[in-house]
PDB file of C-alpha atoms and ligand atoms in Angstrom:
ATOM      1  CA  UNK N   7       0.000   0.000   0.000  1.00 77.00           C
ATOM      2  CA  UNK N   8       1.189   3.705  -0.841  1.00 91.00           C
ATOM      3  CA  UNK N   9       2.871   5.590   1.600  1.00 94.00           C
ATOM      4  CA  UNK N  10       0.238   8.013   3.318  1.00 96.00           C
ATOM      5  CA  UNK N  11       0.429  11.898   2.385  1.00 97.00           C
ATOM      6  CA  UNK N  12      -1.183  14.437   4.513  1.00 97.00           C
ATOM      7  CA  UNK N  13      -1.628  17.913   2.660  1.00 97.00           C
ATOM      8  CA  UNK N  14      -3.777  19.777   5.099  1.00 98.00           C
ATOM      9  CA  UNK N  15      -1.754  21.653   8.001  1.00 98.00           C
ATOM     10  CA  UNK N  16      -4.445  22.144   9.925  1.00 98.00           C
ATOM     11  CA  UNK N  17      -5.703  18.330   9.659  1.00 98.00           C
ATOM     12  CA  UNK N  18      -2.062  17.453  11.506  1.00 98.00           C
ATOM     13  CA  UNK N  19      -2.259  19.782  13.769  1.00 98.00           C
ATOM     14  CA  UNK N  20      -5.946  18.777  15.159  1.00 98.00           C
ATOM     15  CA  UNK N  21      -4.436  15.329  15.350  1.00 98.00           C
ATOM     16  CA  UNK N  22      -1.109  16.972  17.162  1.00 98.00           C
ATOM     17  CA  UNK N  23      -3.145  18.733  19.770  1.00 98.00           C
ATOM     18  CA  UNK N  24      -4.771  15.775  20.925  1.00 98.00           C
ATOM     19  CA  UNK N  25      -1.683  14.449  22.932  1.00 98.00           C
ATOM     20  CA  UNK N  26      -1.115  16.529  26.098  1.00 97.00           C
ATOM     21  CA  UNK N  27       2.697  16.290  26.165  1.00 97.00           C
ATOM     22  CA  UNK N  28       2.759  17.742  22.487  1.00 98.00           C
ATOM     23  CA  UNK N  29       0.216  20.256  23.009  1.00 98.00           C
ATOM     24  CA  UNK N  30       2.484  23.222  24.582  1.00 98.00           C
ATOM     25  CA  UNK N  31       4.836  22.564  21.242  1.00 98.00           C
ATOM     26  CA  UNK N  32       2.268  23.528  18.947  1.00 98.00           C
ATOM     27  CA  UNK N  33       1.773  27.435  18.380  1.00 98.00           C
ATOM     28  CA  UNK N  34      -1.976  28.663  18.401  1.00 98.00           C
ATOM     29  CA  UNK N  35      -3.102  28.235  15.264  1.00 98.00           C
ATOM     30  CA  UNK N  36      -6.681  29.404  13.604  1.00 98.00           C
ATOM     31  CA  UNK N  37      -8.402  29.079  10.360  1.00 98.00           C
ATOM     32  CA  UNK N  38      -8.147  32.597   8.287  1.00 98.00           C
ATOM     33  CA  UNK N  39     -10.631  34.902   9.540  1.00 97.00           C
ATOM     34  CA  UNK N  40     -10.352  38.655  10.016  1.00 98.00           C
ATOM     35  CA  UNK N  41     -11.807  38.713  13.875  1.00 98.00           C
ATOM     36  CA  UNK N  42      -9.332  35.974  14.729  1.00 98.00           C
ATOM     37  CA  UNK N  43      -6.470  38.196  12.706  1.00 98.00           C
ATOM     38  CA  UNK N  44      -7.402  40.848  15.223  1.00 98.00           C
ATOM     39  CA  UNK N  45      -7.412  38.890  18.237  1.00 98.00           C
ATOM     40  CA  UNK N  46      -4.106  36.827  17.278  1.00 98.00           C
ATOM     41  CA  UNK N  47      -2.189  40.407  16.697  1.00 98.00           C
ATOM     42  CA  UNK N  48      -3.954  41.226  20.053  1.00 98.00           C
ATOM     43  CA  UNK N  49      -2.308  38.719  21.387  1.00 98.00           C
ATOM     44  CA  UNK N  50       1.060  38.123  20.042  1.00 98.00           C
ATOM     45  CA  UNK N  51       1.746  41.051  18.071  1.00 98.00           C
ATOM     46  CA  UNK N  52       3.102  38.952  15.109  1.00 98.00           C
ATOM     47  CA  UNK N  53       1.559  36.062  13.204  1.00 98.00           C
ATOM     48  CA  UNK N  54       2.098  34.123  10.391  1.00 98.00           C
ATOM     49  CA  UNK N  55      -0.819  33.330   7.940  1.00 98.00           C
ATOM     50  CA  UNK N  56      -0.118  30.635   5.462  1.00 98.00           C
ATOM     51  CA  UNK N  57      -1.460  28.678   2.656  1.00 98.00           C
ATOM     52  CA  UNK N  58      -3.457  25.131   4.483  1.00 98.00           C
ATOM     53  CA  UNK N  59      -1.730  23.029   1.489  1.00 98.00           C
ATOM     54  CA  UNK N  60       1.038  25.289   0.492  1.00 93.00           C
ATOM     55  CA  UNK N  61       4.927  24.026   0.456  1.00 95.00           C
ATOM     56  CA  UNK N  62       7.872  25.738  -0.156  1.00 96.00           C
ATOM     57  CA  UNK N  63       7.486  28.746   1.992  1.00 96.00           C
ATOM     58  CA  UNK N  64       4.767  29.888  -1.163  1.00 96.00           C
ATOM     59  CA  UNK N  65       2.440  31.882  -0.004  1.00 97.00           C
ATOM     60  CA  UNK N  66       3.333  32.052   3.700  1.00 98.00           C
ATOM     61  CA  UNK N  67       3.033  36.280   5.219  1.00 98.00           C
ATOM     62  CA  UNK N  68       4.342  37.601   8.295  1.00 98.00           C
ATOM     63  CA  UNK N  69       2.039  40.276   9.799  1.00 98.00           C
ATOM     64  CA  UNK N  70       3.088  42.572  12.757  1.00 98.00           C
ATOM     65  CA  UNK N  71       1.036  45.019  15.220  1.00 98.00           C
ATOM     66  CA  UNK N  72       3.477  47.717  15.360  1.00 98.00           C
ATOM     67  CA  UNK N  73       0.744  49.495  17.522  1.00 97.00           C
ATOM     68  CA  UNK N  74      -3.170  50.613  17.160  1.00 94.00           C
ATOM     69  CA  UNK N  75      -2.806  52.108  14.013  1.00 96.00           C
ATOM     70  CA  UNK N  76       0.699  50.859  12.431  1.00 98.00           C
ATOM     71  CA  UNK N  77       0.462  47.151  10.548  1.00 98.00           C
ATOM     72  CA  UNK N  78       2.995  45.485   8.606  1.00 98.00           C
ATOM     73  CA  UNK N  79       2.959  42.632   6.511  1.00 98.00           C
ATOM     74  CA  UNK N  80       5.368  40.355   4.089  1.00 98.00           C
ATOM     75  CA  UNK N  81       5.336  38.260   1.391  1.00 97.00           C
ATOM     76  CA  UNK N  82       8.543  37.664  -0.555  1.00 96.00           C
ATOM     77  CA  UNK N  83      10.759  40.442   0.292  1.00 96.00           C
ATOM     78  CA  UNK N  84       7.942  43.323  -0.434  1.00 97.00           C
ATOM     79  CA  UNK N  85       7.360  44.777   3.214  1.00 98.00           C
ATOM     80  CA  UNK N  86       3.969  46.664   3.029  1.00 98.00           C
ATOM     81  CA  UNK N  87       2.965  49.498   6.096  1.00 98.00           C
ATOM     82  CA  UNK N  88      -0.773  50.213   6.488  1.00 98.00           C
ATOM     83  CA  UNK N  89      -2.303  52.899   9.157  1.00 98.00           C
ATOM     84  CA  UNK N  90      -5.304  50.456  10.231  1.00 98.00           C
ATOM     85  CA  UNK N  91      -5.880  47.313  10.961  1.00 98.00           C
ATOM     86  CA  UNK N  92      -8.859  47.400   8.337  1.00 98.00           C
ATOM     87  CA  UNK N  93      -6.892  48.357   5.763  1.00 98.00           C
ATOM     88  CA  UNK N  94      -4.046  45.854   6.645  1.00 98.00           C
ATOM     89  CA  UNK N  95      -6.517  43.129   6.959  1.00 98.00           C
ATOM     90  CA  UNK N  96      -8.402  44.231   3.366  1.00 98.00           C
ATOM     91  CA  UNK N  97      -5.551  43.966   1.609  1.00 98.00           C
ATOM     92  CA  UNK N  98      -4.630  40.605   2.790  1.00 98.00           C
ATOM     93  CA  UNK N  99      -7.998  39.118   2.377  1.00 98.00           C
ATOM     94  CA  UNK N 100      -7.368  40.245  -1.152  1.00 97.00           C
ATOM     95  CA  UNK N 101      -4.283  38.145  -1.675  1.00 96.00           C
ATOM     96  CA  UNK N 102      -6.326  34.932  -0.124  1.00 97.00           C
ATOM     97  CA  UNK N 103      -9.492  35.204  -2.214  1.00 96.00           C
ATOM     98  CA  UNK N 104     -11.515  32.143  -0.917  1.00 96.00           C
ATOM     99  CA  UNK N 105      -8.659  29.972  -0.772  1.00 97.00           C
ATOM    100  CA  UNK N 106      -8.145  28.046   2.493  1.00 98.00           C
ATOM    101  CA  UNK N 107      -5.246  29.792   4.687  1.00 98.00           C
ATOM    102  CA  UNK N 108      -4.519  29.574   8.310  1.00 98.00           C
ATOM    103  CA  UNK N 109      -3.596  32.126  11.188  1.00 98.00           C
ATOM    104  CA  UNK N 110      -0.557  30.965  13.531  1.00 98.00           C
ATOM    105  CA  UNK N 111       0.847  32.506  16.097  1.00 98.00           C
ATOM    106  CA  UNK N 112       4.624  33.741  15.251  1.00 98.00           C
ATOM    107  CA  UNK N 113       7.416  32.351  17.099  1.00 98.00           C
ATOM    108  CA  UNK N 114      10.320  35.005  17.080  1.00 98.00           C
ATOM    109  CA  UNK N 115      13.076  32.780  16.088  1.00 98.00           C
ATOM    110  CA  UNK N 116      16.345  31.917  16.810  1.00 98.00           C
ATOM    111  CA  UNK N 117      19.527  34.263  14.774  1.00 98.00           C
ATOM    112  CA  UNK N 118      22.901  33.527  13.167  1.00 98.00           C
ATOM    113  CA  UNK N 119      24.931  36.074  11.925  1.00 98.00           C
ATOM    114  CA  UNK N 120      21.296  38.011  11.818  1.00 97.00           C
ATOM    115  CA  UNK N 121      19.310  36.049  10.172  1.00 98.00           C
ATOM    116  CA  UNK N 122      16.818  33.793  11.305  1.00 98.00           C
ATOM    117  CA  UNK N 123      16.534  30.111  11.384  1.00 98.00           C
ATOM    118  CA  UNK N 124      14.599  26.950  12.166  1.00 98.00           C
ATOM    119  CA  UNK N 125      15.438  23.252  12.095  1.00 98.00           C
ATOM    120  CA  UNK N 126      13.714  20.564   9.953  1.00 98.00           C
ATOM    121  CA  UNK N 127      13.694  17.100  12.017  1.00 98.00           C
ATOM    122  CA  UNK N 128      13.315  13.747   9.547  1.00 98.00           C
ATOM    123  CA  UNK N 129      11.690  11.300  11.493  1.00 98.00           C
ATOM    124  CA  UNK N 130      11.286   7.748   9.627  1.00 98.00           C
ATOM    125  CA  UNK N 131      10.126   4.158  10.128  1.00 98.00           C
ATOM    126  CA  UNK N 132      13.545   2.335  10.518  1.00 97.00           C
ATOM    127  CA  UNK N 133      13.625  -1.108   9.150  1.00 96.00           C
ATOM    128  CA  UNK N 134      12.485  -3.096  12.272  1.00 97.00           C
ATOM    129  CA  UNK N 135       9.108  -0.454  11.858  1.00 96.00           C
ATOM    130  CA  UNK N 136      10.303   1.656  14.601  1.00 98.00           C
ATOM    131  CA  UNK N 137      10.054   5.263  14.129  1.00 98.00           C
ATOM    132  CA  UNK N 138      13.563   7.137  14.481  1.00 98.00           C
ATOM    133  CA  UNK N 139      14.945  10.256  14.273  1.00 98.00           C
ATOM    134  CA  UNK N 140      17.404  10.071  11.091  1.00 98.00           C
ATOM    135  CA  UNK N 141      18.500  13.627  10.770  1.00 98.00           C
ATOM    136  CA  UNK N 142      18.530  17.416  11.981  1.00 98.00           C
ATOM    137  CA  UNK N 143      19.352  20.393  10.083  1.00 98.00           C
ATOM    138  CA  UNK N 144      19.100  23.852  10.413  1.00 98.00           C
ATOM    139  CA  UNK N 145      17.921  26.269   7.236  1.00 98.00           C
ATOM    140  CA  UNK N 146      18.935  29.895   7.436  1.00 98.00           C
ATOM    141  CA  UNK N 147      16.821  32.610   5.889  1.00 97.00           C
ATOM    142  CA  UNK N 148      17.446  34.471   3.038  1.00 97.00           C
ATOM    143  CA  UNK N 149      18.859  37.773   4.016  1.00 96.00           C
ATOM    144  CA  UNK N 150      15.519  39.783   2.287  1.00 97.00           C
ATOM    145  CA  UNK N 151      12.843  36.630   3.313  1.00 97.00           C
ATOM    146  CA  UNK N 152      10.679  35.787   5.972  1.00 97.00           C
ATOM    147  CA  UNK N 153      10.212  32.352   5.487  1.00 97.00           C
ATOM    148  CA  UNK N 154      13.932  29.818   5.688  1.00 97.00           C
ATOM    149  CA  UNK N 155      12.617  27.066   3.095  1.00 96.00           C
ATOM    150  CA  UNK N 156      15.589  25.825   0.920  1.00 94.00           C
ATOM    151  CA  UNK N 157      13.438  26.416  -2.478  1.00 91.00           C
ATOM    152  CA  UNK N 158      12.633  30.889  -1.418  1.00 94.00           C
ATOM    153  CA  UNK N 159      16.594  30.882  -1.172  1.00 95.00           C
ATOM    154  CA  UNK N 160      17.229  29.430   2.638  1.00 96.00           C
ATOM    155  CA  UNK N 161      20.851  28.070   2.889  1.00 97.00           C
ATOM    156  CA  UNK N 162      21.245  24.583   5.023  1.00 97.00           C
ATOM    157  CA  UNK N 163      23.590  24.513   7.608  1.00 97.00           C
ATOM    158  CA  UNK N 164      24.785  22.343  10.345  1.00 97.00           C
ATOM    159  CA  UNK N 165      22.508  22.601  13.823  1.00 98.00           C
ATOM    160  CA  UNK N 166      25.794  22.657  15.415  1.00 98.00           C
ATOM    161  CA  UNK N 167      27.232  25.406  13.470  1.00 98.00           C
ATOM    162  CA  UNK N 168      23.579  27.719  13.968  1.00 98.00           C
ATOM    163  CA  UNK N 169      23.827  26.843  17.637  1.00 98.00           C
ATOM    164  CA  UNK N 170      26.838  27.572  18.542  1.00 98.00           C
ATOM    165  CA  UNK N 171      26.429  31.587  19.200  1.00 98.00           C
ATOM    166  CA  UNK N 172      24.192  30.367  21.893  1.00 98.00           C
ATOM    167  CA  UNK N 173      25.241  27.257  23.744  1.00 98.00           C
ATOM    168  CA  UNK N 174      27.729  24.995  24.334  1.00 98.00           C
ATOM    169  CA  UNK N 175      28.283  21.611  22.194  1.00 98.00           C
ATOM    170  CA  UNK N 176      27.656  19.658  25.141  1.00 98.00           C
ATOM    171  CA  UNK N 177      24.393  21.894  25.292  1.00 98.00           C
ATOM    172  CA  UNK N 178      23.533  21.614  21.413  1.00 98.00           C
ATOM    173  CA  UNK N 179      24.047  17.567  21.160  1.00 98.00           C
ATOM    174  CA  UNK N 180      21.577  17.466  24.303  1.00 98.00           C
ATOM    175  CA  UNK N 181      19.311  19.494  22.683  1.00 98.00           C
ATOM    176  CA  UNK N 182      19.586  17.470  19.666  1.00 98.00           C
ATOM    177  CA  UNK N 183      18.423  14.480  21.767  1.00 98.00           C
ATOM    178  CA  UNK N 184      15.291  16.308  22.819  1.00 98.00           C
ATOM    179  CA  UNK N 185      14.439  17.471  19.150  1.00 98.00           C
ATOM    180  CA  UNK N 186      14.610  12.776  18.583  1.00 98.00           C
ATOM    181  CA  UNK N 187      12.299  12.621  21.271  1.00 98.00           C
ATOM    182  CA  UNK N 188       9.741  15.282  20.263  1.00 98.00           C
ATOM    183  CA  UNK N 189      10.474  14.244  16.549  1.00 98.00           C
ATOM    184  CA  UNK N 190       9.684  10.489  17.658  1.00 98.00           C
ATOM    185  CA  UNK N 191       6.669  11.841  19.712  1.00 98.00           C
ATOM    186  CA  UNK N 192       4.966  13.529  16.720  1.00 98.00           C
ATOM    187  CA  UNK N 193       5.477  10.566  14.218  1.00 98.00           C
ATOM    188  CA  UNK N 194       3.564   8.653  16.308  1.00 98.00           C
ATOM    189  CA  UNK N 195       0.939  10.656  17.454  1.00 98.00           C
ATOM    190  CA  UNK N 196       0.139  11.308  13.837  1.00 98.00           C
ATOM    191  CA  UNK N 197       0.446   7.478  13.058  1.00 98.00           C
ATOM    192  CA  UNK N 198      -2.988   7.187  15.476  1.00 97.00           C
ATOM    193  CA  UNK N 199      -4.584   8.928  12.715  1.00 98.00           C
ATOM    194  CA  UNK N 200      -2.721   8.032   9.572  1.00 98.00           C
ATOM    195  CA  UNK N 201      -1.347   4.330   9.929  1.00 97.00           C
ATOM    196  CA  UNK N 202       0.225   4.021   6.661  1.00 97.00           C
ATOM    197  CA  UNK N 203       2.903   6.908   7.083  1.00 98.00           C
ATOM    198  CA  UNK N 204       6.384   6.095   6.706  1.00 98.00           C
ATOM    199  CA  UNK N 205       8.457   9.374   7.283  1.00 98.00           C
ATOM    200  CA  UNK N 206       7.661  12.782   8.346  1.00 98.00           C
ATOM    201  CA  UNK N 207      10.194  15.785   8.369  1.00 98.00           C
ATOM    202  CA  UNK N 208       9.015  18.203  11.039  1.00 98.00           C
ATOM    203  CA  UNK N 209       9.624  22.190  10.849  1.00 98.00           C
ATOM    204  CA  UNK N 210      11.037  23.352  14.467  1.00 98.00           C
ATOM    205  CA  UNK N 211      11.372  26.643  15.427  1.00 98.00           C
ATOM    206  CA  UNK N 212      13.466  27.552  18.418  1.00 98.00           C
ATOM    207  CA  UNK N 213      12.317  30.610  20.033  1.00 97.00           C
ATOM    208  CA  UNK N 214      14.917  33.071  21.819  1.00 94.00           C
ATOM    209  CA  UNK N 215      14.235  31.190  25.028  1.00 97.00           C
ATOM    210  CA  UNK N 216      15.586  27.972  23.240  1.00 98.00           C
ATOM    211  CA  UNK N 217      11.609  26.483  23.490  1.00 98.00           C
ATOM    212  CA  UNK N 218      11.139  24.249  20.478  1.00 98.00           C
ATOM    213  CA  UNK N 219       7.930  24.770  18.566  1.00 98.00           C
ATOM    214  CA  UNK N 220       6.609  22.530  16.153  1.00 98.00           C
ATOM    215  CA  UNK N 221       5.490  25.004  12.667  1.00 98.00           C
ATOM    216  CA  UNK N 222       4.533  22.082  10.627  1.00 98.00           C
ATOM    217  CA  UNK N 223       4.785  18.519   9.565  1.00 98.00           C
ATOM    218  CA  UNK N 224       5.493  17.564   6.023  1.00 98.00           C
ATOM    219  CA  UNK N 225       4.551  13.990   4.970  1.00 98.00           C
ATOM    220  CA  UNK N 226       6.405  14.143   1.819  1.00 96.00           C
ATOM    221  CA  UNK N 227      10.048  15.629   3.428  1.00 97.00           C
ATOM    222  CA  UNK N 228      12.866  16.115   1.191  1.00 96.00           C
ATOM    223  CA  UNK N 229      15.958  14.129   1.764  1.00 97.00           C
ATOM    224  CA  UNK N 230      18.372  15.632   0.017  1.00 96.00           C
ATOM    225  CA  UNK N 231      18.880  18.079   1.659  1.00 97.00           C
ATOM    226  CA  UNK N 232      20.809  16.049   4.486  1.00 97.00           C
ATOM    227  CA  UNK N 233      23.235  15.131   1.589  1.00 97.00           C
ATOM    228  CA  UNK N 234      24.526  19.470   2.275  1.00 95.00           C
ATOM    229  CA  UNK N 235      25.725  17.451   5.743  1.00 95.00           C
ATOM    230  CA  UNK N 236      29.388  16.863   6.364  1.00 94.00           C
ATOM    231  CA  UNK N 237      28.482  13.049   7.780  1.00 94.00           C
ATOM    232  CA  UNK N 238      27.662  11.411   4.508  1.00 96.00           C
ATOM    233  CA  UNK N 239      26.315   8.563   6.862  1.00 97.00           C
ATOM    234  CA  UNK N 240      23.186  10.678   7.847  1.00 97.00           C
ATOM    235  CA  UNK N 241      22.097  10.661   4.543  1.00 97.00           C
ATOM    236  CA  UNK N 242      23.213   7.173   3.539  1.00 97.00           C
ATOM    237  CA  UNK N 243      20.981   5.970   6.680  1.00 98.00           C
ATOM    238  CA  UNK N 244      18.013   8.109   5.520  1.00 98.00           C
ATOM    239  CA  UNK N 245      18.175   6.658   2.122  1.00 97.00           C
ATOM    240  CA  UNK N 246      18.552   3.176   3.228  1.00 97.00           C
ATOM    241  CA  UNK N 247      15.295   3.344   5.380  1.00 98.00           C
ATOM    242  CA  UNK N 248      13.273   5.275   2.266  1.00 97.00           C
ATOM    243  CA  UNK N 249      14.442   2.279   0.014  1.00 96.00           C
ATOM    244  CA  UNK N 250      13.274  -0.250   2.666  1.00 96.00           C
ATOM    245  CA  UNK N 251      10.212   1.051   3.324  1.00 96.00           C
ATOM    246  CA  UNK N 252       9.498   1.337  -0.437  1.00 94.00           C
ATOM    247  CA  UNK N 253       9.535   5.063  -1.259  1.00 94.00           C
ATOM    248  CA  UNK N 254      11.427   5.809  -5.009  1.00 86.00           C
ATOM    249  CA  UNK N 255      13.787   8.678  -4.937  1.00 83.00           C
ATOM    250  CA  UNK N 256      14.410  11.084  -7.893  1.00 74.00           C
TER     251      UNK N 256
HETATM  252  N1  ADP L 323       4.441  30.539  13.240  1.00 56.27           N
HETATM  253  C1  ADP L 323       5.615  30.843  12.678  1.00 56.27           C
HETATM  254  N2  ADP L 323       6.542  31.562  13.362  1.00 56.27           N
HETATM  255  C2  ADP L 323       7.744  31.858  12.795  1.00 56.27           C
HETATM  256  N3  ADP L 323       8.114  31.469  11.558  1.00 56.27           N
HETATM  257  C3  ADP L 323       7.233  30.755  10.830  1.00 56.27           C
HETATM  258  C4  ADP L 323       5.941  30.397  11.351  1.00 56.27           C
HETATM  259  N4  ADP L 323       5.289  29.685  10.414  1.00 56.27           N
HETATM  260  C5  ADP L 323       6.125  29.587   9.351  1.00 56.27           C
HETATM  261  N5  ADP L 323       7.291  30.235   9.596  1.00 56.27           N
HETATM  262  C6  ADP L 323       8.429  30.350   8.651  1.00 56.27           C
HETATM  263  O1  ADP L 323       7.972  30.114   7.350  1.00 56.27           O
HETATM  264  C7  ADP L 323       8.501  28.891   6.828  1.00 56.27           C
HETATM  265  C8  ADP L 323       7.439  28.195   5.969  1.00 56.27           C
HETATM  266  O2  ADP L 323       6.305  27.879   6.760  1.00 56.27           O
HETATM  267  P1  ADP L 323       5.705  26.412   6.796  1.00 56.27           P
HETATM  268  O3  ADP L 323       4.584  26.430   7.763  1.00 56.27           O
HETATM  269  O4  ADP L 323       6.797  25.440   7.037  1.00 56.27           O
HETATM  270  O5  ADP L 323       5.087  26.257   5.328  1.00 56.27           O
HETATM  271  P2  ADP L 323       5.626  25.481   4.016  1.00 56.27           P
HETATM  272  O6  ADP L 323       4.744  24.285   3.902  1.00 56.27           O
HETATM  273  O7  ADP L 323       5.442  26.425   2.888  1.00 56.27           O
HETATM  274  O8  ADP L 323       7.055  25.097   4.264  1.00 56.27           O
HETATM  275  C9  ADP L 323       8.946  28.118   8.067  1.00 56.27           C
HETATM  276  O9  ADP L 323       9.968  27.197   7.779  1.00 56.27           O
HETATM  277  C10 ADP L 323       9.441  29.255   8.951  1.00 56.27           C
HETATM  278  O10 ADP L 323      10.728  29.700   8.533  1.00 56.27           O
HETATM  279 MG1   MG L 324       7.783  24.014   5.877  1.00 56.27          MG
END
């Protein structure tokens, strides 16, 4: 049977937010709707509304309350100012049409060098049908971008080169072990729902605290990008278990 694919971010996340322990990973998220754009900038000042079946980074704004009357938001690298929330909001609902988009609460994340970045965990179904974490790997955003996804221009890096600014390598390898766990954790909470999924790679931001959020799960996760990695044996393993558990790579 085919390997399960799960388009619909906010499908995963309902099934995420029904385990407890994964719950306070998962920032608040919302179907697009202007009142709960209000209340979310009310909130947390900055947001980002995506596409529910977009990939890439396409799509994907970042909207900021400056204060009552100053709004940003960005797409791409145009940065657009409005003087009321109305207007702000307007102009977005413009861009969205009736298509299906979601509201999430923005996690301020983690810099190197300036820029920001988040960490994609691969999480696969190992040959003795465990699931196991096969890889981490940190994506740095483009200098003019909001989003980090390799394909808008996001470079991959070593976690252990974007950590090290802010903690230790003894630090960084434990963390590392806590991003397996949670990346375990979510593969099979979401196998509950969807039995026949083999691999997951798992979008993790790390917020200036060093809390890990989970942004999104992507059934389909590209692998190649673990071949940027120094240890050619992380990506030999990950193609090993995508071979055994029948998945063709191009
Ligand atoms: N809530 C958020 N807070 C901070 N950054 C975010 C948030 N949501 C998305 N991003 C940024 O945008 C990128 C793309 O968003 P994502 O939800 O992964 O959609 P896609 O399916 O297009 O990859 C993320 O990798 C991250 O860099
Ligand atoms: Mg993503």
């Amino acid at each position: 049977m085919a390997i399960q694919r799960v388009k619909s971010k906010w499908a995963k996340t309902k099934v995420l937010l029904l385990s407890e322990p994964l719950r306070e990973r998962i920032p608040v998220t919302r179907r697009w709707q202007i009142p709960q754009l209000a209340s979310m900038l009310d909130e947390h000042g900055m947001v980002y509304v995506k596409p529910d079946q977009g990939t890439f980074g396409l799509g994907v704004v970042r909207v900021e309350r400056l204060s009552d009357t100053d709004y940003t938001y960005q797409s791409g690298t145009v940065l657009q100012r409005f003087s009321s929330f109305a207007m702000m909001a307007s102009s977005l609902q413009e861009r969205i049409g009736s298509r299906s988009y979601l509201i999430q609460q923005g996690i301020p994340l983690l810099t190197y060098e300036g820029l920001r970045f988040d960490i994609r965990v691969m999480v696969q179904q190992n040959p003795k049908k465990e699931w196991e974490t096969t890889g981490i790997i940190g994506r740095l955003s483009h200098p003019k971008k909001i989003v980090t996804n390799y394909h808008s221009g996001g470079v991959i890096m070593s976690i252990d080169q974007l950590m090290h600014p802010h903690l230790s390598q003894p630090q960084t390898d434990s963390y590392k072990m806590w991003l397996s766990e949670i990346g375990t954790s979510v593969a099979r909470q979401l196998q509950t729902r969807y039995p026949r999924m083999k691999e997951i790679g798992i979008d993790v931001a790390i917020d200036e605290s060093f809390r890990p959020w989970i942004l999104e799960v992507n059934t389909l996760p590209d692998p190649f990008i673990f071949r940027k990695l120094n240890d050619k044996s992380v990506f030999r393993r990950i193609h090993r278990y995508c071979l055994a558990y029948g998945r063709r790579l191009k």
